[in-house]
Coordinates of C-alpha atoms and ligand atoms in Angstrom, one line a residue:
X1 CA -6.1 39.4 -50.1
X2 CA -4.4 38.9 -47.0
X3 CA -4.2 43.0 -46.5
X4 CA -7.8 43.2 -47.6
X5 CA -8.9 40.7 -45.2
X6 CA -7.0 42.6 -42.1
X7 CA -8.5 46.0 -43.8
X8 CA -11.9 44.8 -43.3
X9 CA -11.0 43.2 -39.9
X10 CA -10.0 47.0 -38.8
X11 CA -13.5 48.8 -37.3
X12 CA -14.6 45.7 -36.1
X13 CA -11.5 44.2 -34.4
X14 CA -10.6 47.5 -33.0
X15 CA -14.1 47.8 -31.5
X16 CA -13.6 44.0 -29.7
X17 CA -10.0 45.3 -28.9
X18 CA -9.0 42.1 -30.1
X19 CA -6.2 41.2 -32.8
X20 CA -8.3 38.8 -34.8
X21 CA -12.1 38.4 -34.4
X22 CA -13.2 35.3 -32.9
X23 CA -14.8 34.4 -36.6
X24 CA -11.1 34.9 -38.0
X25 CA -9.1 32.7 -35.3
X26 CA -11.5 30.0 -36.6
X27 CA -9.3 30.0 -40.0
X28 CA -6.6 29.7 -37.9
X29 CA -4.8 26.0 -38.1
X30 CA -3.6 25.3 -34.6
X31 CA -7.6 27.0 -33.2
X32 CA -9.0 24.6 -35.7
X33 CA -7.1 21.6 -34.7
X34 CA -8.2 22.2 -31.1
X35 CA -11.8 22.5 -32.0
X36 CA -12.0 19.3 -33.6
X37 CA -10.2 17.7 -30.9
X38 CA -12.5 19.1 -28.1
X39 CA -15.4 17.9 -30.6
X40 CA -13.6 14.3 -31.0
X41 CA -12.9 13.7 -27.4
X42 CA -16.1 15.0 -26.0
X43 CA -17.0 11.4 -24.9
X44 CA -14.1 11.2 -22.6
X45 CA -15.1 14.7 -21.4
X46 CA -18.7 13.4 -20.9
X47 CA -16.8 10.0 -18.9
X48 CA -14.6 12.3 -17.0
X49 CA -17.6 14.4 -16.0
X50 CA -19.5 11.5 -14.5
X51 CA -16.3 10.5 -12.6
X52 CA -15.8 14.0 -10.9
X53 CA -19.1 14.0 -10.2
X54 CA -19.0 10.6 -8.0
X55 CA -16.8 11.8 -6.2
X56 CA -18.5 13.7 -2.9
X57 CA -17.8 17.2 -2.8
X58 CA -20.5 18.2 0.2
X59 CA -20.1 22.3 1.2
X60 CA -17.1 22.7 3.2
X61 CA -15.6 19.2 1.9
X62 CA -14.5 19.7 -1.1
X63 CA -11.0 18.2 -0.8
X64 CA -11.3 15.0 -2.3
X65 CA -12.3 16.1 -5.2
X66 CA -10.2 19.4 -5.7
X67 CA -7.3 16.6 -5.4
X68 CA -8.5 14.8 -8.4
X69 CA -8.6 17.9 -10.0
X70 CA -4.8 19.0 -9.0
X71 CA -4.0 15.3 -10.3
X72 CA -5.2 16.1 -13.8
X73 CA -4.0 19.7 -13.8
X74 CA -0.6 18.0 -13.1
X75 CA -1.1 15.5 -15.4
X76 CA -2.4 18.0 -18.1
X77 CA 0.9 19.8 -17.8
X78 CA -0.3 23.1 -16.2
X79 CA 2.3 25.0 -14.1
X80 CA 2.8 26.1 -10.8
X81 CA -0.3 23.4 -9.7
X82 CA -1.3 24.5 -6.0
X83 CA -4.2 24.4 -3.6
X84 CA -4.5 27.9 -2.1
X85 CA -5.2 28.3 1.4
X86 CA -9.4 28.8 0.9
X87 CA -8.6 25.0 -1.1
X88 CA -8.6 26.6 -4.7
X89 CA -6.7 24.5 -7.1
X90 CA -4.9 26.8 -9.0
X91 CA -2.9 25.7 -12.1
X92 CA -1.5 28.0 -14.9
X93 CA -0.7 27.6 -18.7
X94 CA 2.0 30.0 -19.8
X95 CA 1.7 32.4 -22.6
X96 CA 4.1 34.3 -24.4
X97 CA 4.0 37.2 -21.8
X98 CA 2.0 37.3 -18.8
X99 CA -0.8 39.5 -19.9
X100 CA -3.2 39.3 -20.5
X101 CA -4.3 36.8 -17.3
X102 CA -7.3 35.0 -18.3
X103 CA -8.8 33.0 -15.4
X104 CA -11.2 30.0 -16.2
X105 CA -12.6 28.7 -13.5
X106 CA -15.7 26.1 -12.2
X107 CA -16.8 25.2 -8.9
X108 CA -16.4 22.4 -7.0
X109 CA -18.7 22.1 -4.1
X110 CA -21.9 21.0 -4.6
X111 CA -25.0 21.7 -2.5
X112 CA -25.6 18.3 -1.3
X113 CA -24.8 17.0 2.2
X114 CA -22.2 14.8 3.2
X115 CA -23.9 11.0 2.4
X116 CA -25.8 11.6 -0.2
X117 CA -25.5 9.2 -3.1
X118 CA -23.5 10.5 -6.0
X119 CA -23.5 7.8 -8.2
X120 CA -24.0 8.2 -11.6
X121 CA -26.9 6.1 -13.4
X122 CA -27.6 6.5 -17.0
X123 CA -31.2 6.6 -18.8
X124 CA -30.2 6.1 -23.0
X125 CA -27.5 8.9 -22.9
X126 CA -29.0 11.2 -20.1
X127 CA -26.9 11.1 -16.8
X128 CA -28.4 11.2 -13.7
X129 CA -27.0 12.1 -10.3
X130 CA -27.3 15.5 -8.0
X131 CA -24.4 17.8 -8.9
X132 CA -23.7 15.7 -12.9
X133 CA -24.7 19.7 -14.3
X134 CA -23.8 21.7 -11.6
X135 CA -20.7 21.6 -11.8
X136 CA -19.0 18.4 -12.9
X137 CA -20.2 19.9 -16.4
X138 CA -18.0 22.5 -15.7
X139 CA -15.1 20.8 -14.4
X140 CA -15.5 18.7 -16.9
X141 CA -15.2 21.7 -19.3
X142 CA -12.4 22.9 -18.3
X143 CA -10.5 20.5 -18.0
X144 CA -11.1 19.3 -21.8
X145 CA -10.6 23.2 -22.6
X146 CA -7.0 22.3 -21.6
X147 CA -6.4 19.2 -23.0
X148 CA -7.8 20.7 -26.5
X149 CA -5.4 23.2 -26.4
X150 CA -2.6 20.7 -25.8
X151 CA -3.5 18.2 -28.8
X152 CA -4.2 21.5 -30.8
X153 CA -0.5 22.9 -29.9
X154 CA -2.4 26.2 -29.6
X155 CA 0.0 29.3 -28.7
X156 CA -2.1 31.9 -26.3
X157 CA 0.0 36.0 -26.1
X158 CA -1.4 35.8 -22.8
X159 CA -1.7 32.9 -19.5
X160 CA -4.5 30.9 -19.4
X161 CA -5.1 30.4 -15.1
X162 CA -7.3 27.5 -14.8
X163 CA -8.9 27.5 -11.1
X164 CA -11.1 24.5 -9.2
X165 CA -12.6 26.5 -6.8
X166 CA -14.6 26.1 -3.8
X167 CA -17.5 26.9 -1.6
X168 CA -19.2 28.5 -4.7
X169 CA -22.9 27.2 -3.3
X170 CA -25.1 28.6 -0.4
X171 CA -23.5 29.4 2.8
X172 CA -20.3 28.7 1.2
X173 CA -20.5 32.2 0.6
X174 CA -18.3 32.4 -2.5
X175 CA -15.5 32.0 -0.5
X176 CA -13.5 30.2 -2.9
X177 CA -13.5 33.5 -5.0
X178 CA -13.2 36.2 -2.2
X179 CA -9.8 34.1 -1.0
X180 CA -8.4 33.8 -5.0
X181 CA -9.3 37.7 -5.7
X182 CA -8.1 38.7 -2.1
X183 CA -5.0 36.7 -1.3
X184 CA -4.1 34.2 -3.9
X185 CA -4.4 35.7 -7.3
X186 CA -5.0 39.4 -5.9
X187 CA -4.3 42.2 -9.0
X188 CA -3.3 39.5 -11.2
X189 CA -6.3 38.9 -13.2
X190 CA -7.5 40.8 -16.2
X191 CA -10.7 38.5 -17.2
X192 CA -12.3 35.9 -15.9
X193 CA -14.6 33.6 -17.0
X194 CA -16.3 30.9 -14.6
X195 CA -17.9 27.8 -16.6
X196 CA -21.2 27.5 -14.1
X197 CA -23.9 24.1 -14.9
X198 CA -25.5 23.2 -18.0
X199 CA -26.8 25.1 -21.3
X200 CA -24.9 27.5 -23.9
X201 CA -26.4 30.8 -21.7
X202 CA -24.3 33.7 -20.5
X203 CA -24.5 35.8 -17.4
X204 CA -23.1 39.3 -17.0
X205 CA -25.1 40.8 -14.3
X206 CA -24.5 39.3 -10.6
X207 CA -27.1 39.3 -8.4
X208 CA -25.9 40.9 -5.0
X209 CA -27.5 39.2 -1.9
X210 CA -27.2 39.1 2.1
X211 CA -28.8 36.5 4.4
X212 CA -29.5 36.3 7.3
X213 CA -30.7 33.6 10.3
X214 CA -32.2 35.8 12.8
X215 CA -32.6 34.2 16.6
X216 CA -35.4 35.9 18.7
X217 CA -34.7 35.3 22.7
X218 CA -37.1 36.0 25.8
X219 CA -37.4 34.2 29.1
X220 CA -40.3 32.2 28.1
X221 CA -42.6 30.4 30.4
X222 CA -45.8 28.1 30.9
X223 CA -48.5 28.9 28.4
X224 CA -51.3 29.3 31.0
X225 CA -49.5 30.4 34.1
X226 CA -47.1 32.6 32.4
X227 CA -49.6 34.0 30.1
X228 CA -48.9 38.0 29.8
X229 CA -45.3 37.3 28.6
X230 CA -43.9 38.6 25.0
X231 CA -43.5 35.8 23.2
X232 CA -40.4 35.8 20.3
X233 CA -42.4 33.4 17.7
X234 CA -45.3 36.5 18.2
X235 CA -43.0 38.7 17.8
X236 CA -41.4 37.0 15.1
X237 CA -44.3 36.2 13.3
X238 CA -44.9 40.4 13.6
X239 CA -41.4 40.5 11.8
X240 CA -42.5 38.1 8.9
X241 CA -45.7 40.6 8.6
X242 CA -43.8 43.3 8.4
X243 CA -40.8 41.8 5.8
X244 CA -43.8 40.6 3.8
X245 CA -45.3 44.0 3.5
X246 CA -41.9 45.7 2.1
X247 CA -42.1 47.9 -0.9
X248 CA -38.9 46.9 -3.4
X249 CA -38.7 47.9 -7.2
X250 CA -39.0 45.5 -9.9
X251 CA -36.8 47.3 -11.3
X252 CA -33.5 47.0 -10.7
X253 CA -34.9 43.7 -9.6
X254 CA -35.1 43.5 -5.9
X255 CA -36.3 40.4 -4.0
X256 CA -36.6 39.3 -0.3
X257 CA -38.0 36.0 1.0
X258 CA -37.9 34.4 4.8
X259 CA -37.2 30.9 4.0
X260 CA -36.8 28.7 7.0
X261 CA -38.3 28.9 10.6
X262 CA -37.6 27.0 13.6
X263 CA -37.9 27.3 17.1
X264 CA -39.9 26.7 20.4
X265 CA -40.0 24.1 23.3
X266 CA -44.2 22.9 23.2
X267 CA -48.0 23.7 22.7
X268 CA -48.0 24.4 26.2
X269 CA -44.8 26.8 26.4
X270 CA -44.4 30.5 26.0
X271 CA -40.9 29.8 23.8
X272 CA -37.7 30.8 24.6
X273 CA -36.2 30.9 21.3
X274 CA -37.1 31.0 17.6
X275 CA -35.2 31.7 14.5
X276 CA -35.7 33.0 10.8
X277 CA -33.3 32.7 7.4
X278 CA -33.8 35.3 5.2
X279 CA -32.5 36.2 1.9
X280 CA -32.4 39.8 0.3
X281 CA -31.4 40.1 -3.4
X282 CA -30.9 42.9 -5.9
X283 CA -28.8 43.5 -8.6
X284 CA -27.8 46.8 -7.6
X285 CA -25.7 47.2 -4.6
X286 CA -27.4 50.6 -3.4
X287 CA -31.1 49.3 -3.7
X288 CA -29.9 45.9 -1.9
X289 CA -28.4 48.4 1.0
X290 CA -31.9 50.5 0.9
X291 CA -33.7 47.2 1.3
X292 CA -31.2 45.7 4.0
X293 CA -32.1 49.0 6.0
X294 CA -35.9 48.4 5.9
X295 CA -35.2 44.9 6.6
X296 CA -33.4 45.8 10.2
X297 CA -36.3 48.5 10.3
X298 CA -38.7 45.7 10.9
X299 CA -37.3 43.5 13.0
X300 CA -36.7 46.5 15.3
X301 CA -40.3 47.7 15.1
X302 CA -41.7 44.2 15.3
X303 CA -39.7 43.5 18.9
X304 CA -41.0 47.3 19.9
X305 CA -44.2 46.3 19.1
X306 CA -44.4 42.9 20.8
X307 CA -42.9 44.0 24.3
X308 CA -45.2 47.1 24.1
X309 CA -48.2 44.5 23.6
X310 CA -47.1 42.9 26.8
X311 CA -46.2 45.7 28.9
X312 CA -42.7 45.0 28.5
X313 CA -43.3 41.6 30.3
X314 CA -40.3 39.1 29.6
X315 CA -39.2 41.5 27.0
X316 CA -38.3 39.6 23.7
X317 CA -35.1 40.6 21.5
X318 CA -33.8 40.0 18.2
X319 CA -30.3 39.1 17.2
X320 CA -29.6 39.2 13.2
X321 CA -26.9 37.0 12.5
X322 CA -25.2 37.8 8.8
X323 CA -24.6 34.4 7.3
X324 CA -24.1 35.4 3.9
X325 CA -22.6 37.9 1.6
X326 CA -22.7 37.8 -2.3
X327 CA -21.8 41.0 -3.7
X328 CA -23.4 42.5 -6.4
X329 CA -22.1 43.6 -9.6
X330 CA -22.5 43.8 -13.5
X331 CA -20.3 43.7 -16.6
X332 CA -21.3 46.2 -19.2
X333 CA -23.1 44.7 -22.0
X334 CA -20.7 46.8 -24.2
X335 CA -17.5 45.7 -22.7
X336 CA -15.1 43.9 -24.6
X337 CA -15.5 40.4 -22.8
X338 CA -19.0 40.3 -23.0
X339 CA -19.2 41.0 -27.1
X340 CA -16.0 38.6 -27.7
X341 CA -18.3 35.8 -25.7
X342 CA -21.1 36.9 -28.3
X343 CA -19.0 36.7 -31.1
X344 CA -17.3 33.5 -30.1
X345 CA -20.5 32.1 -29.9
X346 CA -21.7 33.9 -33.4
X347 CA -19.3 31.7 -34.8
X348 CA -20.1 28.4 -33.6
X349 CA -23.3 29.3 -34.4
X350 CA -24.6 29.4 -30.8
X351 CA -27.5 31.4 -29.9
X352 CA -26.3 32.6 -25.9
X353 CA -29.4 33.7 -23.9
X354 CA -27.9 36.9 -22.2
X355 CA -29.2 36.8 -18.3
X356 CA -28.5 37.7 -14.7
X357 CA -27.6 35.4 -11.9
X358 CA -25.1 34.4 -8.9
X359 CA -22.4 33.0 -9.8
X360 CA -18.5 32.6 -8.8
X361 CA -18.2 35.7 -10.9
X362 CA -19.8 38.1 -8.5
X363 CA -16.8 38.6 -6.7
X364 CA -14.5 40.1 -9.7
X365 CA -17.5 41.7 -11.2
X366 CA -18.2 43.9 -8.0
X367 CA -14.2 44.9 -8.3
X368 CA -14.7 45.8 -11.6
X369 CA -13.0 43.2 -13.5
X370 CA -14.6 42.3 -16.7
X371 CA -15.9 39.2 -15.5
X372 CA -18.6 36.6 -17.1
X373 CA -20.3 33.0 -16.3
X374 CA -20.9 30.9 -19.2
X375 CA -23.1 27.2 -19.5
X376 CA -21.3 24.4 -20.4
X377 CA -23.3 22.8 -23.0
X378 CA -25.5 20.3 -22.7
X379 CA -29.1 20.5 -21.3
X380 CA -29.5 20.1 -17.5
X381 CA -32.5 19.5 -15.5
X382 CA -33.2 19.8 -11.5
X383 CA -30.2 21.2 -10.5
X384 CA -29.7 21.1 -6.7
X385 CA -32.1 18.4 -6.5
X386 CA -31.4 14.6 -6.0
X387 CA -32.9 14.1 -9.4
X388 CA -30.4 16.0 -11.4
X389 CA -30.0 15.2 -15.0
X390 CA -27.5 16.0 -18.0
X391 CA -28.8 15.4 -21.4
X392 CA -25.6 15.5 -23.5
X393 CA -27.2 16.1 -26.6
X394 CA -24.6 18.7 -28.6
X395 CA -23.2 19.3 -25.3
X396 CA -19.4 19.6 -27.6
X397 CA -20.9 22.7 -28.6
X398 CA -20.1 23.8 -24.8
X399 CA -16.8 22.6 -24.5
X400 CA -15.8 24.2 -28.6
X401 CA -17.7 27.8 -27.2
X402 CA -15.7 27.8 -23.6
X403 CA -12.3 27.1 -25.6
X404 CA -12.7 29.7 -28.5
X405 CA -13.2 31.7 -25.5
X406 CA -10.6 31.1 -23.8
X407 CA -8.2 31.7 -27.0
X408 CA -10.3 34.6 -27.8
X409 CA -9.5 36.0 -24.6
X410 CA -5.9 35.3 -23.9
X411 CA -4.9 38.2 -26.7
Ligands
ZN501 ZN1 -23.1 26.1 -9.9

């Protein structure tokens, strides 16, 4: 029985490259044990969640809460506990040799600035508070991913490295990540898995993006007796014009938008200064390079333009600033992590919507590691809003998927 059951497992196992199939570790005492104990102590995750989450953990400040999450890493018994210099907390639990290196990691930094209320208020079951999904879910997660494995005494071949990491959000710029795959935990990881927000989804495309707050600068002057002087909102206004009118393919997906302005002294004033942020997207790093080129095409052309208007009067110039750099990158829908995250979830009995996004898993994607971002169960609402909501309805299911995942993996 036994030979005819590994017989069977052949073609199928081989084509995961995986010892057992996620479907066969679920026979599997010790995986069993762990599963019910993730299901069974899901409340505490769902407590523990709501804690992390009131603690403030504004872009650029996420040290309070990283040091929460060093106390339970300690506390769970993970090994060589650290912050990194970026202010990753890093924490490690041994397997039998030390690969394959399995990173799990979820975000700490929120979007939200420094002062905004974070306490947690609760409508029947559904939490509410800005950042409860995004990520104290995942925090949350992971940290019940390891405390699972501990009540289920589950034995991994290969190191789990668990990692709180930071500046995940906006102009944070995924710095968190670039530090742990550049300096910290540089050629050491094999796969990684990030556990990003709310849902049982999974993301294996990375969406590539650069922004950019562009300042436009000219002498500037009184309105009336100045008048014959280029003017940088003109000009910049002859920038938006031109951004607007860009040709990108749909396909590979390829986005741009201008999404703040600012700038000028009054009515009455030719301005001195105004200023743009713009974001450019694709998921494929040559067709985000072909648009960043048109992008710098137009600004150029737009400042020609404006100082030829005026007769080069007070000439105007433009000054893009690069704020932000997510890499882009993909996973093949083939590869071996992203069918063991479809079988592991084939098992729970998890439908996983297959989609694109930007995650913390950018980074080791576009190095070619396989690389994934999974939800962490549960149903979320309004993420980066003030009105953020988790609806913890099944949200165990999350937790069981992210640790059969992580056992999955480390072989
Ligand atoms: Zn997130």
């Amino acid at each position: 029985m036994r030979a005819g059951v590994k017989l069977f497992c052949l073609p199928l196992c081989a084509a995961l490259g995986l010892a057992q199939t996620p479907a066969e570790l679920l026979k599997e005492p010790a995986v069993r044990a762990a599963l019910e104990a993730a299901k069974q102590n899901e409340p505490a995750t769902l407590q523990l969640q709501a804690k992390l989450c009131e603690i403030p953990a504004p872009p650029f400040k996420e040290t309070e809460r990283g040091r929460e999450v060093q106390r339970l890493f300690e506390q769970l018994g993970l090994r060589e506990v650290r912050t990194d210099r970026a202010g990753n907390v890093v924490g490690v639990r041994p397997g039998k040799s030390a690969h394959p290196n399995v990173v799990f990691s979820a975000h700490l930094d929120t979007v939200f600035p420094e002062g905004t209320r974070v306490d947690v208020s609760r409508q029947g079951s559904v939490l509410k508070a800005p950042g409860i999904g995004d990520d104290a879910r995942g925090l949350a997660v992971m940290l019940a991913v390891i405390r699972a494995l501990n009540e289920g005494r589950v034995e991994t071949p290969g190191p789990i490295t668990f990692v709180a990491d930071v500046g995940e959000e906006g102009l944070g710029d995924l710095r968190g990540m670039k530090n742990l795959f550049g300096e910290s935990l540089k050629g050491q990881v094999d796969k990684f898995v990030s556990v990003d927000g709310t849902g049982l989804g999974l993301t294996d495309v990375g969406v590539g993006s650069l922004r950019y707050r562009v300042t436009f600068q000219g002498p500037g002057g009184h309105s009336y007796g100045a008048f014959g002087m280029a003017n940088p909102i003109q000009a910049m206004g002859r920038a938006i014009a031109k951004i607007d009118a860009l040709d990108v393919p749909s396909e590979p997906k390829t986005t741009f938008n201008v999404g703040r302005v600012g700038g000028g002294t009054s009515v009455n004033a030719i301005p001195y200064e105004a200023w743009m942020e713009v974001d450019l997207r694709s998921v494929d790093p040559a067709s985000l390079k072909a648009l960043d080129a048109k992008f710098h095409a137009a600004l150029k052309q737009a400042v020609e333009e404006e100082n030829h208007r005026w007769n080069n009067r007070g000439p105007v110039t433009a000054s893009p600033e690069l704020v932000g750099v997510r890499p882009a990158g993909q996973t093949p829908r083939g590869s071996a992590i992203v069918r063991t995250a479809l079988a592991v979830s084939q098992a729970l009995q998890i439908e996983a919507p297959v989609r694109e996004g930007s995650t913390d898993a950018n980074v080791p994607m576009n190095l070619g590691i396989p690389a994934i971002t999974i939800g962490g169960g549960g149903a979320g609402a309004g993420a980066h809003s003030l009105n953020e909501t988790f609806d913890p309805k099944d949200s165990w299911l999350g937790t069981q998927r992210a640790l059969l995942l992580a056992i999955a993996l480390a072989r």
